[in-house]
Amino acid sequence: MAGAVEPAYADPGSTPRIDSWTDISLSLGGACPEILNGRAYLVVALSSRFTHTGTLNDLAARVGQVSDLEGLKYWSVTDGAWRTLISQSHAVQSLGSRQPRSDFSAREVLSGQPLFMVQRDTRSTGPNLYSLQATAPSDHQLTVSIVNQSNIRFLVATMFERENLVSAHFFTRLRGNEWGYYSLTVVKQNVRRGREASYINRAVSYKRFITGQQPDGTPPVAR
């Protein structure tokens, strides 16, 4: 995200800075995806810096490797232990297809077209369909949004209706090989209070994955 972010970028190698807000209305401009805007019951912001010696294309390729999300772990506050978050993950051909295909190339990610993936996580029932869409206004900025395109259920109860669980990820070259990473997790549907820690730890695990760090084995950010 260009310009100042809140919270400010954490130093490289340090724990990401986290902030959260409940029951607010978002009106974000600039490079922020429009779907973030509107009423939100919970917003989690994560801010950090990381070293990246490759190109923007390399970052886009990492974003497109959705099959590598299988086995991603996060710190479960409920269990008090590291837990597998995503048990299955693969790209699919289109919004109306569940036919698996190979991971997305950097060129596909940078095309700006919506791409689609199916994931199974260990806190919901059945496969869930997500869209992934990126924009790259320059060689120094990449924005990626991920949105649920199917209802997310647990047993027979719907936890999130379509387009009610949104995350946006902003990569910005700060100087040289130092990049800023900023993410927003936006929950548009009413959630049980006290769930912030779970969303924080999930956001941290994805950040570690996407920036090439080991997602687990370090002290959890939220307990």
Coordinates of C-alpha atoms in Angstrom, one line a residue:
M1 CA 0.0 0.0 0.0
A2 CA 1.5 3.3 -1.0
G3 CA 1.9 6.0 1.6
A4 CA 1.6 5.6 5.4
V5 CA 0.0 2.5 6.8
E6 CA -1.6 1.9 10.1
P7 CA -0.1 0.3 12.0
A8 CA 3.3 1.3 10.7
Y9 CA 5.6 -1.3 9.1
A10 CA 7.5 -3.4 11.6
D11 CA 11.2 -3.8 11.3
P12 CA 12.5 -6.7 9.2
G13 CA 12.7 -9.9 11.1
S14 CA 10.6 -8.6 14.0
T15 CA 7.1 -9.6 15.0
P16 CA 4.5 -8.1 12.6
R17 CA 2.5 -5.1 14.0
I18 CA -1.2 -5.9 14.4
D19 CA -4.2 -3.8 15.0
S20 CA -7.9 -4.6 14.9
W21 CA -11.2 -2.8 14.8
T22 CA -14.8 -4.0 15.3
D23 CA -18.1 -2.7 13.9
I24 CA -16.8 0.0 11.6
S25 CA -17.4 1.3 8.2
L26 CA -14.6 1.3 5.7
S27 CA -14.1 3.8 2.9
L28 CA -10.7 3.2 1.4
G29 CA -9.4 4.7 -1.8
G30 CA -6.3 4.4 -3.9
A31 CA -5.1 0.9 -4.7
C32 CA -7.5 -0.7 -2.2
P33 CA -10.0 -3.2 -3.7
E34 CA -13.5 -1.8 -3.7
I35 CA -14.9 -4.9 -2.1
L36 CA -13.2 -3.9 1.2
N37 CA -15.4 -0.9 1.6
G38 CA -18.7 -0.9 3.5
R39 CA -19.8 -2.1 6.9
A40 CA -17.4 -4.6 8.6
Y41 CA -17.8 -6.4 11.9
L42 CA -14.1 -7.1 12.2
V43 CA -11.0 -5.8 10.5
V44 CA -7.5 -7.1 11.3
A45 CA -4.5 -5.2 9.9
L46 CA -1.0 -6.7 9.8
S47 CA 2.1 -4.7 8.9
S48 CA 5.7 -5.8 8.4
R49 CA 8.8 -5.6 6.3
F50 CA 10.7 -8.4 4.6
T51 CA 13.7 -8.8 2.3
H52 CA 13.0 -9.9 -1.3
T53 CA 15.9 -10.1 -3.7
G54 CA 13.8 -11.1 -6.7
T55 CA 11.4 -9.3 -8.9
L56 CA 7.7 -8.4 -8.7
N57 CA 7.1 -11.3 -11.1
D58 CA 8.7 -13.6 -8.5
L59 CA 6.2 -12.3 -5.8
A60 CA 3.3 -12.9 -8.2
A61 CA 4.5 -16.4 -8.9
R62 CA 4.6 -17.1 -5.1
V63 CA 1.0 -15.8 -4.8
G64 CA 0.0 -18.1 -7.6
Q65 CA 1.4 -21.2 -6.0
V66 CA -1.9 -22.0 -4.2
S67 CA -1.3 -25.7 -4.0
D68 CA 1.6 -25.0 -1.7
L69 CA -0.9 -23.7 0.9
E70 CA -1.9 -27.4 1.6
G71 CA -0.7 -28.2 5.1
L72 CA -0.4 -24.5 6.2
K73 CA -0.4 -24.3 10.0
Y74 CA -1.5 -21.6 12.4
W75 CA -1.6 -21.2 16.1
S76 CA -5.1 -22.3 17.3
V77 CA -6.1 -20.3 20.3
T78 CA -8.9 -22.9 20.9
D79 CA -6.5 -25.8 20.9
G80 CA -3.5 -24.0 22.4
A81 CA -1.3 -25.7 19.7
W82 CA -0.2 -25.5 16.1
R83 CA -2.9 -26.8 13.9
T84 CA -3.2 -27.4 10.2
L85 CA -5.4 -24.7 8.7
I86 CA -5.7 -25.7 5.1
S87 CA -5.9 -29.4 4.3
Q88 CA -6.5 -29.1 0.5
S89 CA -5.8 -26.3 -1.9
H90 CA -5.8 -26.2 -5.7
A91 CA -6.6 -23.9 -8.6
V92 CA -9.7 -24.4 -10.7
Q93 CA -10.5 -23.5 -14.3
S94 CA -13.3 -20.9 -13.6
L95 CA -15.9 -19.7 -11.2
G96 CA -18.3 -22.3 -12.3
S97 CA -15.8 -25.2 -12.4
R98 CA -14.4 -27.4 -9.7
Q99 CA -12.0 -29.0 -12.2
P100 CA -8.5 -28.9 -10.7
R101 CA -5.7 -27.2 -12.8
S102 CA -2.1 -26.3 -12.3
D103 CA -1.1 -23.4 -10.1
F104 CA -1.4 -19.9 -11.5
S105 CA 1.6 -18.4 -13.4
A106 CA 3.0 -15.0 -12.6
R107 CA 1.6 -13.8 -15.9
E108 CA -1.9 -15.0 -15.0
V109 CA -1.7 -13.3 -11.5
L110 CA -0.5 -10.1 -13.1
S111 CA -3.2 -10.2 -15.8
G112 CA -5.7 -8.5 -13.4
Q113 CA -8.3 -11.2 -14.2
P114 CA -10.1 -13.0 -11.4
L115 CA -8.6 -16.5 -10.8
F116 CA -10.3 -19.2 -8.7
M117 CA -9.2 -21.8 -6.2
V118 CA -10.8 -24.4 -4.0
Q119 CA -9.7 -25.0 -0.4
R120 CA -10.7 -27.2 2.5
D121 CA -9.9 -25.9 5.9
T122 CA -10.1 -27.7 9.2
R123 CA -12.6 -25.3 10.7
S124 CA -15.4 -25.6 8.1
T125 CA -17.3 -28.3 6.3
G126 CA -16.8 -29.1 2.7
P127 CA -14.7 -27.4 -0.1
N128 CA -14.8 -23.6 -0.3
L129 CA -14.4 -21.6 -3.5
Y130 CA -12.3 -18.4 -3.5
S131 CA -11.4 -15.8 -6.1
L132 CA -7.9 -14.3 -6.3
Q133 CA -7.3 -11.1 -8.2
A134 CA -4.2 -8.9 -8.4
T135 CA -3.2 -5.5 -9.7
A136 CA 0.3 -4.2 -10.2
P137 CA 0.3 -0.4 -10.9
S138 CA 4.1 -0.5 -11.1
D139 CA 7.1 -2.7 -10.7
H140 CA 7.2 -1.7 -7.1
Q141 CA 3.6 -2.5 -6.0
L142 CA 1.4 -5.5 -6.0
T143 CA -2.1 -5.8 -4.5
V144 CA -3.9 -9.1 -4.1
S145 CA -7.5 -9.7 -3.0
I146 CA -8.9 -13.0 -1.9
V147 CA -12.7 -13.4 -1.5
N148 CA -15.0 -16.3 -0.7
Q149 CA -17.2 -17.1 -3.6
S150 CA -19.2 -19.8 -1.9
N151 CA -20.9 -19.9 1.4
I152 CA -18.6 -21.2 4.1
R153 CA -20.4 -23.6 6.4
F154 CA -19.8 -25.6 9.6
L155 CA -22.0 -28.7 9.5
V156 CA -25.4 -27.2 8.5
A157 CA -24.8 -23.7 9.7
T158 CA -23.5 -20.9 7.3
M159 CA -20.7 -19.1 9.0
F160 CA -20.0 -16.7 6.0
E161 CA -22.2 -15.9 3.1
R162 CA -20.6 -15.3 -0.3
E163 CA -18.2 -12.3 -0.4
N164 CA -18.4 -11.8 3.4
L165 CA -14.8 -12.9 4.1
V166 CA -12.2 -10.8 2.3
S167 CA -8.5 -10.3 2.6
A168 CA -6.2 -7.9 0.8
H169 CA -2.5 -8.1 0.6
F170 CA -0.3 -5.1 -0.4
F171 CA 3.4 -5.5 -1.4
T172 CA 5.4 -2.3 -1.7
R173 CA 9.1 -1.9 -2.4
L174 CA 10.4 0.5 0.2
R175 CA 14.0 0.7 -0.8
G176 CA 16.4 -1.7 -2.5
N177 CA 15.5 -5.3 -1.5
E178 CA 13.3 -4.1 1.4
W179 CA 9.6 -4.5 0.9
G180 CA 6.6 -3.6 3.0
Y181 CA 3.8 -6.1 3.4
Y182 CA 0.4 -5.0 4.7
S183 CA -2.7 -7.0 4.9
L184 CA -6.3 -6.4 5.8
T185 CA -8.7 -9.2 6.8
V186 CA -12.3 -7.9 6.6
V187 CA -15.1 -9.9 8.1
K188 CA -18.4 -8.4 6.8
Q189 CA -20.7 -10.9 8.6
N190 CA -21.4 -10.8 12.3
V191 CA -19.0 -13.0 14.2
R192 CA -18.7 -14.0 17.8
R193 CA -16.8 -11.6 19.9
G194 CA -13.3 -12.7 21.0
R195 CA -12.4 -14.2 17.6
E196 CA -9.8 -11.6 16.8
A197 CA -6.9 -13.8 18.0
S198 CA -7.9 -16.5 15.5
Y199 CA -8.0 -14.1 12.5
I200 CA -4.7 -12.6 13.6
N201 CA -2.9 -15.9 13.7
R202 CA -4.3 -16.9 10.4
A203 CA -3.1 -13.6 8.9
V204 CA 0.3 -14.1 10.3
S205 CA 0.6 -17.7 8.9
Y206 CA -0.3 -16.5 5.4
K207 CA 2.2 -13.6 5.7
R208 CA 4.9 -16.0 6.6
F209 CA 4.0 -18.3 3.8
I210 CA 3.8 -15.6 1.1
T211 CA 7.1 -13.9 2.2
G212 CA 9.0 -17.2 2.3
Q213 CA 9.2 -17.8 6.1
Q214 CA 8.4 -20.9 8.1
P215 CA 4.7 -20.5 9.1
D216 CA 5.0 -22.4 12.3
G217 CA 7.6 -23.1 15.0
T218 CA 7.8 -19.5 16.2
P219 CA 6.0 -18.0 19.1
P220 CA 2.4 -17.2 18.2
V221 CA 1.4 -13.5 17.8
A222 CA -1.9 -13.9 19.6
R223 CA -3.0 -16.5 22.3

